[in-house]
Amino acid sequence: QGSSVVPPPSSLRFARGAAVLAKGICLAGRSPGAMAKKEGGGKSVLDLERYLNQPVKVKFSGGREVKGILKGHDAVANLVLDDVQEYLRDPEDPYKVADETRSLGLVVARGASVMLICPADGTEEIANPFATA
């Protein structure tokens, strides 16, 4: 006549607040990059290998923009940049990049804050055909 506790199915157990299948694939509590690495065999969607030791421009989620030599990266877009120049913002219009730069040297950028990576050579700015004057 006592109450009994039913254990969870053997294929489901809880570890650190995350549901984990018996195969060891975490459903919650891990970054998407870590899951993609396990499931995808360690390959990244980005092919940054061809840009190693070449100048790249990087835009970050906070609005900063830098240009530097790509020295290294990983599957979640953590970047190592050398000879980095940061493009400063216009003090009157924070959405506009000024012509001024400042030298940062060697930078290790966290992949979660990287929004855009593009080669610095071979790109040019064009007028927006959809902008109204």
mmCIF file of N, CA and C in Angstrom:
data_model
loop_
_atom_site.group_PDB
_atom_site.id
_atom_site.type_symbol
_atom_site.label_atom_id
_atom_site.label_comp_id
_atom_site.label_asym_id
_atom_site.label_seq_id
_atom_site.Cartn_x
_atom_site.Cartn_y
_atom_site.Cartn_z
ATOM 1 N N GLN A 1 0.803 -1.173 0.000
ATOM 2 C CA GLN A 1 0.000 0.000 0.000
ATOM 3 C C GLN A 1 0.862 1.259 0.000
ATOM 4 N N GLY A 2 2.204 1.158 -0.068
ATOM 5 C CA GLY A 2 3.074 2.332 -0.097
ATOM 6 C C GLY A 2 3.189 2.876 -1.518
ATOM 7 N N SER A 3 3.583 4.130 -1.611
ATOM 8 C CA SER A 3 3.753 4.727 -2.950
ATOM 9 C C SER A 3 5.084 4.284 -3.533
ATOM 10 N N SER A 4 5.083 4.101 -4.814
ATOM 11 C CA SER A 4 6.318 3.694 -5.475
ATOM 12 C C SER A 4 6.702 4.740 -6.515
ATOM 13 N N VAL A 5 7.977 4.953 -6.643
ATOM 14 C CA VAL A 5 8.492 5.918 -7.608
ATOM 15 C C VAL A 5 8.872 5.150 -8.860
ATOM 16 N N VAL A 6 8.346 5.610 -9.988
ATOM 17 C CA VAL A 6 8.649 4.950 -11.258
ATOM 18 C C VAL A 6 9.917 5.572 -11.825
ATOM 19 N N PRO A 7 10.965 4.773 -12.044
ATOM 20 C CA PRO A 7 12.198 5.335 -12.598
ATOM 21 C C PRO A 7 12.014 5.710 -14.064
ATOM 22 N N PRO A 8 12.804 6.645 -14.570
ATOM 23 C CA PRO A 8 12.701 7.009 -15.982
ATOM 24 C C PRO A 8 13.119 5.827 -16.848
ATOM 25 N N PRO A 9 12.664 5.812 -18.101
ATOM 26 C CA PRO A 9 13.066 4.731 -19.002
ATOM 27 C C PRO A 9 14.588 4.629 -19.080
ATOM 28 N N SER A 10 15.083 3.433 -19.368
ATOM 29 C CA SER A 10 16.531 3.222 -19.369
ATOM 30 C C SER A 10 17.238 4.022 -20.454
ATOM 31 N N SER A 11 16.505 4.437 -21.501
ATOM 32 C CA SER A 11 17.154 5.190 -22.571
ATOM 33 C C SER A 11 17.253 6.675 -22.254
ATOM 34 N N LEU A 12 16.674 7.115 -21.122
ATOM 35 C CA LEU A 12 16.671 8.535 -20.790
ATOM 36 C C LEU A 12 17.204 8.708 -19.376
ATOM 37 N N ARG A 13 18.175 9.556 -19.195
ATOM 38 C CA ARG A 13 18.678 9.877 -17.872
ATOM 39 C C ARG A 13 18.981 11.366 -17.835
ATOM 40 N N PHE A 14 19.125 11.921 -16.651
ATOM 41 C CA PHE A 14 19.329 13.348 -16.502
ATOM 42 C C PHE A 14 20.724 13.600 -15.954
ATOM 43 N N ALA A 15 21.424 14.510 -16.604
ATOM 44 C CA ALA A 15 22.762 14.875 -16.156
ATOM 45 C C ALA A 15 22.907 16.381 -16.244
ATOM 46 N N ARG A 16 23.160 17.011 -15.110
ATOM 47 C CA ARG A 16 23.352 18.460 -15.035
ATOM 48 C C ARG A 16 22.184 19.230 -15.657
ATOM 49 N N GLY A 17 20.974 18.757 -15.450
ATOM 50 C CA GLY A 17 19.801 19.479 -15.921
ATOM 51 C C GLY A 17 19.521 19.306 -17.400
ATOM 52 N N ALA A 18 20.172 18.379 -18.065
ATOM 53 C CA ALA A 18 19.953 18.186 -19.492
ATOM 54 C C ALA A 18 19.502 16.758 -19.744
ATOM 55 N N ALA A 19 18.548 16.598 -20.615
ATOM 56 C CA ALA A 19 18.107 15.259 -20.997
ATOM 57 C C ALA A 19 19.140 14.676 -21.950
ATOM 58 N N VAL A 20 19.608 13.470 -21.639
ATOM 59 C CA VAL A 20 20.657 12.854 -22.447
ATOM 60 C C VAL A 20 20.163 11.497 -22.905
ATOM 61 N N LEU A 21 20.257 11.230 -24.194
ATOM 62 C CA LEU A 21 19.880 9.927 -24.707
ATOM 63 C C LEU A 21 20.967 8.920 -24.373
ATOM 64 N N ALA A 22 20.647 7.654 -24.477
ATOM 65 C CA ALA A 22 21.597 6.603 -24.140
ATOM 66 C C ALA A 22 22.845 6.655 -25.014
ATOM 67 N N LYS A 23 22.715 7.168 -26.227
ATOM 68 C CA LYS A 23 23.871 7.267 -27.117
ATOM 69 C C LYS A 23 24.829 8.374 -26.681
ATOM 70 N N GLY A 24 24.409 9.230 -25.761
ATOM 71 C CA GLY A 24 25.288 10.275 -25.260
ATOM 72 C C GLY A 24 25.122 11.611 -25.955
ATOM 73 N N ILE A 25 24.124 11.749 -26.816
ATOM 74 C CA ILE A 25 23.900 13.023 -27.495
ATOM 75 C C ILE A 25 23.046 13.891 -26.586
ATOM 76 N N CYS A 26 23.517 15.050 -26.273
ATOM 77 C CA CYS A 26 22.843 15.950 -25.347
ATOM 78 C C CYS A 26 21.728 16.701 -26.068
ATOM 79 N N LEU A 27 20.555 16.780 -25.450
ATOM 80 C CA LEU A 27 19.441 17.507 -26.049
ATOM 81 C C LEU A 27 19.395 18.956 -25.590
ATOM 82 N N ALA A 28 19.942 19.241 -24.418
ATOM 83 C CA ALA A 28 19.929 20.606 -23.903
ATOM 84 C C ALA A 28 21.157 20.795 -23.039
ATOM 85 N N GLY A 29 21.583 22.045 -22.914
ATOM 86 C CA GLY A 29 22.690 22.345 -22.042
ATOM 87 C C GLY A 29 24.033 22.399 -22.741
ATOM 88 N N ARG A 30 24.070 22.206 -24.022
ATOM 89 C CA ARG A 30 25.303 22.316 -24.800
ATOM 90 C C ARG A 30 25.112 23.320 -25.904
ATOM 91 N N SER A 31 26.196 23.869 -26.369
ATOM 92 C CA SER A 31 26.112 24.821 -27.466
ATOM 93 C C SER A 31 25.819 24.082 -28.760
ATOM 94 N N PRO A 32 25.132 24.731 -29.731
ATOM 95 C CA PRO A 32 24.850 24.092 -31.005
ATOM 96 C C PRO A 32 26.125 23.674 -31.725
ATOM 97 N N GLY A 33 27.192 24.430 -31.557
ATOM 98 C CA GLY A 33 28.446 24.088 -32.213
ATOM 99 C C GLY A 33 29.016 22.775 -31.717
ATOM 100 N N ALA A 34 28.873 22.526 -30.412
ATOM 101 C CA ALA A 34 29.377 21.277 -29.847
ATOM 102 C C ALA A 34 28.575 20.098 -30.362
ATOM 103 N N MET A 35 27.256 20.265 -30.489
ATOM 104 C CA MET A 35 26.431 19.182 -31.017
ATOM 105 C C MET A 35 26.752 18.937 -32.483
ATOM 106 N N ALA A 36 26.924 19.996 -33.259
ATOM 107 C CA ALA A 36 27.229 19.830 -34.678
ATOM 108 C C ALA A 36 28.567 19.138 -34.860
ATOM 109 N N LYS A 37 29.491 19.425 -33.963
ATOM 110 C CA LYS A 37 30.806 18.809 -34.069
ATOM 111 C C LYS A 37 30.720 17.305 -33.853
ATOM 112 N N LYS A 38 29.924 16.885 -32.864
ATOM 113 C CA LYS A 38 29.774 15.455 -32.605
ATOM 114 C C LYS A 38 29.056 14.761 -33.752
ATOM 115 N N GLU A 39 27.977 15.363 -34.236
ATOM 116 C CA GLU A 39 27.176 14.722 -35.261
ATOM 117 C C GLU A 39 27.800 14.849 -36.642
ATOM 118 N N GLY A 40 28.475 15.964 -36.931
ATOM 119 C CA GLY A 40 28.990 16.210 -38.269
ATOM 120 C C GLY A 40 30.418 15.747 -38.476
ATOM 121 N N GLY A 41 31.024 15.119 -37.509
ATOM 122 C CA GLY A 41 32.379 14.627 -37.685
ATOM 123 C C GLY A 41 33.444 15.701 -37.557
ATOM 124 N N GLY A 42 33.137 16.859 -36.947
ATOM 125 C CA GLY A 42 34.139 17.884 -36.723
ATOM 126 C C GLY A 42 34.304 18.866 -37.871
ATOM 127 N N LYS A 43 33.509 18.755 -38.918
ATOM 128 C CA LYS A 43 33.625 19.687 -40.036
ATOM 129 C C LYS A 43 32.769 20.915 -39.772
ATOM 130 N N SER A 44 33.254 22.049 -40.221
ATOM 131 C CA SER A 44 32.525 23.295 -40.067
ATOM 132 C C SER A 44 31.830 23.636 -41.379
ATOM 133 N N VAL A 45 30.758 24.403 -41.277
ATOM 134 C CA VAL A 45 30.058 24.855 -42.468
ATOM 135 C C VAL A 45 30.925 25.861 -43.223
ATOM 136 N N LEU A 46 31.700 26.642 -42.479
ATOM 137 C CA LEU A 46 32.568 27.648 -43.086
ATOM 138 C C LEU A 46 33.857 27.011 -43.589
ATOM 139 N N ASP A 47 34.293 27.430 -44.761
ATOM 140 C CA ASP A 47 35.565 26.970 -45.308
ATOM 141 C C ASP A 47 36.574 28.105 -45.182
ATOM 142 N N LEU A 48 37.105 28.277 -43.962
ATOM 143 C CA LEU A 48 38.039 29.374 -43.712
ATOM 144 C C LEU A 48 39.479 28.990 -43.995
ATOM 145 N N GLU A 49 39.742 27.728 -44.294
ATOM 146 C CA GLU A 49 41.118 27.277 -44.542
ATOM 147 C C GLU A 49 41.758 28.039 -45.696
ATOM 148 N N ARG A 50 40.979 28.350 -46.707
ATOM 149 C CA ARG A 50 41.563 29.033 -47.877
ATOM 150 C C ARG A 50 41.887 30.497 -47.599
ATOM 151 N N TYR A 51 41.404 31.037 -46.478
ATOM 152 C CA TYR A 51 41.707 32.427 -46.122
ATOM 153 C C TYR A 51 42.803 32.555 -45.071
ATOM 154 N N LEU A 52 43.410 31.437 -44.663
ATOM 155 C CA LEU A 52 44.493 31.503 -43.691
ATOM 156 C C LEU A 52 45.652 32.322 -44.245
ATOM 157 N N ASN A 53 46.235 33.159 -43.395
ATOM 158 C CA ASN A 53 47.347 34.049 -43.740
ATOM 159 C C ASN A 53 46.989 35.054 -44.828
ATOM 160 N N GLN A 54 45.710 35.365 -44.938
ATOM 161 C CA GLN A 54 45.235 36.393 -45.864
ATOM 162 C C GLN A 54 44.407 37.414 -45.086
ATOM 163 N N PRO A 55 44.333 38.655 -45.581
ATOM 164 C CA PRO A 55 43.544 39.670 -44.867
ATOM 165 C C PRO A 55 42.043 39.407 -44.994
ATOM 166 N N VAL A 56 41.343 39.530 -43.871
ATOM 167 C CA VAL A 56 39.890 39.378 -43.832
ATOM 168 C C VAL A 56 39.285 40.542 -43.053
ATOM 169 N N LYS A 57 38.030 40.854 -43.369
ATOM 170 C CA LYS A 57 37.258 41.821 -42.592
ATOM 171 C C LYS A 57 36.269 41.036 -41.754
ATOM 172 N N VAL A 58 36.110 41.455 -40.502
ATOM 173 C CA VAL A 58 35.203 40.767 -39.577
ATOM 174 C C VAL A 58 34.294 41.810 -38.945
ATOM 175 N N LYS A 59 32.986 41.519 -38.941
ATOM 176 C CA LYS A 59 32.013 42.362 -38.242
ATOM 177 C C LYS A 59 31.501 41.583 -37.048
ATOM 178 N N PHE A 60 31.380 42.281 -35.911
ATOM 179 C CA PHE A 60 30.948 41.658 -34.669
ATOM 180 C C PHE A 60 29.539 42.099 -34.303
ATOM 181 N N SER A 61 28.900 41.337 -33.426
ATOM 182 C CA SER A 61 27.513 41.601 -33.044
ATOM 183 C C SER A 61 27.338 42.963 -32.374
ATOM 184 N N GLY A 62 28.330 43.485 -31.700
ATOM 185 C CA GLY A 62 28.229 44.790 -31.060
ATOM 186 C C GLY A 62 28.389 45.954 -32.018
ATOM 187 N N GLY A 63 28.690 45.675 -33.290
ATOM 188 C CA GLY A 63 28.832 46.715 -34.287
ATOM 189 C C GLY A 63 30.265 47.029 -34.658
ATOM 190 N N ARG A 64 31.232 46.454 -33.963
ATOM 191 C CA ARG A 64 32.628 46.721 -34.294
ATOM 192 C C ARG A 64 33.012 46.030 -35.591
ATOM 193 N N GLU A 65 33.942 46.662 -36.304
ATOM 194 C CA GLU A 65 34.464 46.097 -37.539
ATOM 195 C C GLU A 65 35.982 46.144 -37.490
ATOM 196 N N VAL A 66 36.613 45.041 -37.888
ATOM 197 C CA VAL A 66 38.068 44.970 -37.888
ATOM 198 C C VAL A 66 38.550 44.354 -39.189
ATOM 199 N N LYS A 67 39.829 44.598 -39.462
ATOM 200 C CA LYS A 67 40.491 43.991 -40.608
ATOM 201 C C LYS A 67 41.828 43.470 -40.108
ATOM 202 N N GLY A 68 42.146 42.208 -40.455
ATOM 203 C CA GLY A 68 43.399 41.629 -40.011
ATOM 204 C C GLY A 68 43.739 40.373 -40.788
ATOM 205 N N ILE A 69 44.897 39.807 -40.495
ATOM 206 C CA ILE A 69 45.370 38.589 -41.143
ATOM 207 C C ILE A 69 44.835 37.393 -40.350
ATOM 208 N N LEU A 70 44.090 36.504 -41.011
ATOM 209 C CA LEU A 70 43.547 35.321 -40.353
ATOM 210 C C LEU A 70 44.661 34.318 -40.104
ATOM 211 N N LYS A 71 44.939 34.043 -38.839
ATOM 212 C CA LYS A 71 46.000 33.110 -38.464
ATOM 213 C C LYS A 71 45.463 31.759 -38.014
ATOM 214 N N GLY A 72 44.205 31.707 -37.570
ATOM 215 C CA GLY A 72 43.647 30.447 -37.114
ATOM 216 C C GLY A 72 42.163 30.572 -36.857
ATOM 217 N N HIS A 73 41.481 29.405 -36.792
ATOM 218 C CA HIS A 73 40.039 29.355 -36.537
ATOM 219 C C HIS A 73 39.675 27.957 -36.066
ATOM 220 N N ASP A 74 38.444 27.800 -35.618
ATOM 221 C CA ASP A 74 37.938 26.476 -35.263
ATOM 222 C C ASP A 74 36.529 26.310 -35.817
ATOM 223 N N ALA A 75 35.860 25.224 -35.434
ATOM 224 C CA ALA A 75 34.552 24.873 -35.995
ATOM 225 C C ALA A 75 33.443 25.846 -35.616
ATOM 226 N N VAL A 76 33.586 26.580 -34.519
ATOM 227 C CA VAL A 76 32.553 27.527 -34.101
ATOM 228 C C VAL A 76 32.939 28.972 -34.407
ATOM 229 N N ALA A 77 33.875 29.167 -35.317
ATOM 230 C CA ALA A 77 34.293 30.480 -35.818
ATOM 231 C C ALA A 77 35.032 31.326 -34.786
ATOM 232 N N ASN A 78 35.649 30.708 -33.777
ATOM 233 C CA ASN A 78 36.608 31.446 -32.959
ATOM 234 C C ASN A 78 37.769 31.775 -33.886
ATOM 235 N N LEU A 79 38.215 33.024 -33.872
ATOM 236 C CA LEU A 79 39.231 33.472 -34.820
ATOM 237 C C LEU A 79 40.468 33.988 -34.109
ATOM 238 N N VAL A 80 41.620 33.783 -34.748
ATOM 239 C CA VAL A 80 42.865 34.413 -34.330
ATOM 240 C C VAL A 80 43.283 35.307 -35.483
ATOM 241 N N LEU A 81 43.351 36.612 -35.220
ATOM 242 C CA LEU A 81 43.700 37.605 -36.236
ATOM 243 C C LEU A 81 44.952 38.344 -35.799
ATOM 244 N N ASP A 82 45.835 38.636 -36.759
ATOM 245 C CA ASP A 82 47.066 39.368 -36.470
ATOM 246 C C ASP A 82 47.065 40.673 -37.253
ATOM 247 N N ASP A 83 47.823 41.642 -36.777
ATOM 248 C CA ASP A 83 47.915 42.975 -37.397
ATOM 249 C C ASP A 83 46.526 43.583 -37.591
ATOM 250 N N VAL A 84 45.728 43.549 -36.545
ATOM 251 C CA VAL A 84 44.330 43.974 -36.626
ATOM 252 C C VAL A 84 44.213 45.491 -36.548
ATOM 253 N N GLN A 85 43.389 46.017 -37.435
ATOM 254 C CA GLN A 85 43.017 47.426 -37.430
ATOM 255 C C GLN A 85 41.512 47.496 -37.177
ATOM 256 N N GLU A 86 41.099 48.245 -36.142
ATOM 257 C CA GLU A 86 39.674 48.433 -35.871
ATOM 258 C C GLU A 86 39.212 49.720 -36.519
ATOM 259 N N TYR A 87 38.093 49.648 -37.219
ATOM 260 C CA TYR A 87 37.496 50.838 -37.820
ATOM 261 C C TYR A 87 36.635 51.511 -36.761
ATOM 262 N N LEU A 88 36.959 52.755 -36.445
ATOM 263 C CA LEU A 88 36.245 53.482 -35.397
ATOM 264 C C LEU A 88 34.921 54.019 -35.918
ATOM 265 N N ARG A 89 33.990 54.243 -35.016
ATOM 266 C CA ARG A 89 32.655 54.746 -35.348
ATOM 267 C C ARG A 89 32.638 56.273 -35.338
ATOM 268 N N ASP A 90 31.756 56.811 -36.128
ATOM 269 C CA ASP A 90 31.529 58.253 -36.137
ATOM 270 C C ASP A 90 30.853 58.625 -34.817
ATOM 271 N N PRO A 91 31.412 59.591 -34.049
ATOM 272 C CA PRO A 91 30.826 59.929 -32.742
ATOM 273 C C PRO A 91 29.395 60.473 -32.836
ATOM 274 N N GLU A 92 29.040 61.114 -33.946
ATOM 275 C CA GLU A 92 27.696 61.677 -34.085
ATOM 276 C C GLU A 92 26.690 60.649 -34.595
ATOM 277 N N ASP A 93 27.156 59.657 -35.359
ATOM 278 C CA ASP A 93 26.273 58.611 -35.885
ATOM 279 C C ASP A 93 26.918 57.255 -35.605
ATOM 280 N N PRO A 94 26.503 56.580 -34.527
ATOM 281 C CA PRO A 94 27.169 55.324 -34.153
ATOM 282 C C PRO A 94 26.984 54.195 -35.161
ATOM 283 N N TYR A 95 26.068 54.342 -36.118
ATOM 284 C CA TYR A 95 25.877 53.309 -37.134
ATOM 285 C C TYR A 95 26.791 53.494 -38.336
ATOM 286 N N LYS A 96 27.529 54.585 -38.350
ATOM 287 C CA LYS A 96 28.399 54.901 -39.474
ATOM 288 C C LYS A 96 29.857 54.703 -39.071
ATOM 289 N N VAL A 97 30.616 54.037 -39.942
ATOM 290 C CA VAL A 97 32.032 53.809 -39.684
ATOM 291 C C VAL A 97 32.826 55.008 -40.190
ATOM 292 N N ALA A 98 33.698 55.549 -39.355
ATOM 293 C CA ALA A 98 34.546 56.675 -39.755
ATOM 294 C C ALA A 98 35.772 56.144 -40.490
ATOM 295 N N ASP A 99 36.528 57.034 -41.085
ATOM 296 C CA ASP A 99 37.742 56.643 -41.801
ATOM 297 C C ASP A 99 38.901 56.359 -40.850
ATOM 298 N N GLU A 100 38.738 56.693 -39.573
ATOM 299 C CA GLU A 100 39.800 56.487 -38.592
ATOM 300 C C GLU A 100 39.904 55.017 -38.202
ATOM 301 N N THR A 101 41.139 54.589 -37.960
ATOM 302 C CA THR A 101 41.363 53.226 -37.466
ATOM 303 C C THR A 101 42.307 53.290 -36.271
ATOM 304 N N ARG A 102 42.312 52.210 -35.502
ATOM 305 C CA ARG A 102 43.308 52.082 -34.446
ATOM 306 C C ARG A 102 43.861 50.663 -34.497
ATOM 307 N N SER A 103 45.127 50.545 -34.170
ATOM 308 C CA SER A 103 45.808 49.261 -34.243
ATOM 309 C C SER A 103 45.568 48.470 -32.965
ATOM 310 N N LEU A 104 45.157 47.199 -33.121
ATOM 311 C CA LEU A 104 44.922 46.326 -31.974
ATOM 312 C C LEU A 104 45.970 45.222 -31.861
ATOM 313 N N GLY A 105 46.681 44.936 -32.932
ATOM 314 C CA GLY A 105 47.695 43.884 -32.893
ATOM 315 C C GLY A 105 47.084 42.504 -33.055
ATOM 316 N N LEU A 106 47.415 41.585 -32.138
ATOM 317 C CA LEU A 106 46.911 40.217 -32.175
ATOM 318 C C LEU A 106 45.588 40.142 -31.419
ATOM 319 N N VAL A 107 44.566 39.543 -32.054
ATOM 320 C CA VAL A 107 43.235 39.465 -31.464
ATOM 321 C C VAL A 107 42.739 38.026 -31.524
ATOM 322 N N VAL A 108 42.165 37.555 -30.419
ATOM 323 C CA VAL A 108 41.455 36.278 -30.395
ATOM 324 C C VAL A 108 39.984 36.625 -30.242
ATOM 325 N N ALA A 109 39.180 36.325 -31.272
ATOM 326 C CA ALA A 109 37.772 36.707 -31.297
ATOM 327 C C ALA A 109 36.891 35.496 -31.023
ATOM 328 N N ARG A 110 35.952 35.655 -30.132
ATOM 329 C CA ARG A 110 35.023 34.572 -29.819
ATOM 330 C C ARG A 110 34.008 34.406 -30.950
ATOM 331 N N GLY A 111 33.797 33.186 -31.366
ATOM 332 C CA GLY A 111 32.933 32.898 -32.508
ATOM 333 C C GLY A 111 31.491 33.318 -32.321
ATOM 334 N N ALA A 112 30.989 33.319 -31.082
ATOM 335 C CA ALA A 112 29.602 33.701 -30.835
ATOM 336 C C ALA A 112 29.335 35.156 -31.176
ATOM 337 N N SER A 113 30.357 35.998 -31.145
ATOM 338 C CA SER A 113 30.165 37.418 -31.441
ATOM 339 C C SER A 113 30.471 37.763 -32.895
ATOM 340 N N VAL A 114 30.976 36.813 -33.669
ATOM 341 C CA VAL A 114 31.301 37.069 -35.085
ATOM 342 C C VAL A 114 30.023 36.988 -35.903
ATOM 343 N N MET A 115 29.728 38.055 -36.647
ATOM 344 C CA MET A 115 28.544 38.089 -37.500
ATOM 345 C C MET A 115 28.882 37.911 -38.979
ATOM 346 N N LEU A 116 30.056 38.392 -39.391
ATOM 347 C CA LEU A 116 30.412 38.358 -40.805
ATOM 348 C C LEU A 116 31.916 38.229 -40.948
ATOM 349 N N ILE A 117 32.339 37.356 -41.849
ATOM 350 C CA ILE A 117 33.751 37.216 -42.199
ATOM 351 C C ILE A 117 33.826 37.271 -43.712
ATOM 352 N N CYS A 118 34.635 38.177 -44.235
ATOM 353 C CA CYS A 118 34.784 38.254 -45.690
ATOM 354 C C CYS A 118 36.235 38.599 -46.029
ATOM 355 N N PRO A 119 36.700 38.171 -47.205
ATOM 356 C CA PRO A 119 38.066 38.511 -47.593
ATOM 357 C C PRO A 119 38.186 40.019 -47.813
ATOM 358 N N ALA A 120 39.289 40.599 -47.377
ATOM 359 C CA ALA A 120 39.484 42.043 -47.514
ATOM 360 C C ALA A 120 39.858 42.399 -48.948
ATOM 361 N N ASP A 121 40.588 41.521 -49.608
ATOM 362 C CA ASP A 121 40.979 41.780 -50.996
ATOM 363 C C ASP A 121 39.868 41.311 -51.927
ATOM 364 N N GLY A 122 39.620 42.083 -52.953
ATOM 365 C CA GLY A 122 38.627 41.681 -53.936
ATOM 366 C C GLY A 122 37.206 42.060 -53.593
ATOM 367 N N THR A 123 37.002 42.883 -52.565
ATOM 368 C CA THR A 123 35.655 43.342 -52.249
ATOM 369 C C THR A 123 35.592 44.844 -52.483
ATOM 370 N N GLU A 124 34.424 45.304 -52.869
ATOM 371 C CA GLU A 124 34.239 46.739 -53.049
ATOM 372 C C GLU A 124 32.842 47.108 -52.615
ATOM 373 N N GLU A 125 32.687 48.335 -52.162
ATOM 374 C CA GLU A 125 31.395 48.816 -51.716
ATOM 375 C C GLU A 125 30.634 49.359 -52.907
ATOM 376 N N ILE A 126 29.359 48.975 -53.038
ATOM 377 C CA ILE A 126 28.529 49.466 -54.124
ATOM 378 C C ILE A 126 27.331 50.195 -53.536
ATOM 379 N N ALA A 127 26.696 51.018 -54.346
ATOM 380 C CA ALA A 127 25.507 51.737 -53.895
ATOM 381 C C ALA A 127 24.356 50.768 -53.708
ATOM 382 N N ASN A 128 23.540 50.984 -52.676
ATOM 383 C CA ASN A 128 22.387 50.145 -52.415
ATOM 384 C C ASN A 128 21.283 50.493 -53.404
ATOM 385 N N PRO A 129 20.881 49.558 -54.284
ATOM 386 C CA PRO A 129 19.843 49.883 -55.271
ATOM 387 C C PRO A 129 18.458 50.019 -54.641
ATOM 388 N N PHE A 130 18.273 49.568 -53.400
ATOM 389 C CA PHE A 130 16.973 49.625 -52.753
ATOM 390 C C PHE A 130 16.826 50.820 -51.812
ATOM 391 N N ALA A 131 17.910 51.546 -51.586
ATOM 392 C CA ALA A 131 17.852 52.710 -50.684
ATOM 393 C C ALA A 131 17.153 53.859 -51.379
ATOM 394 N N THR A 132 16.320 54.547 -50.628
ATOM 395 C CA THR A 132 15.649 55.730 -51.158
ATOM 396 C C THR A 132 16.409 56.961 -50.705
ATOM 397 N N ALA A 133 16.585 57.869 -51.608
ATOM 398 C CA ALA A 133 17.376 59.056 -51.300
ATOM 399 C C ALA A 133 16.603 60.095 -50.574
#
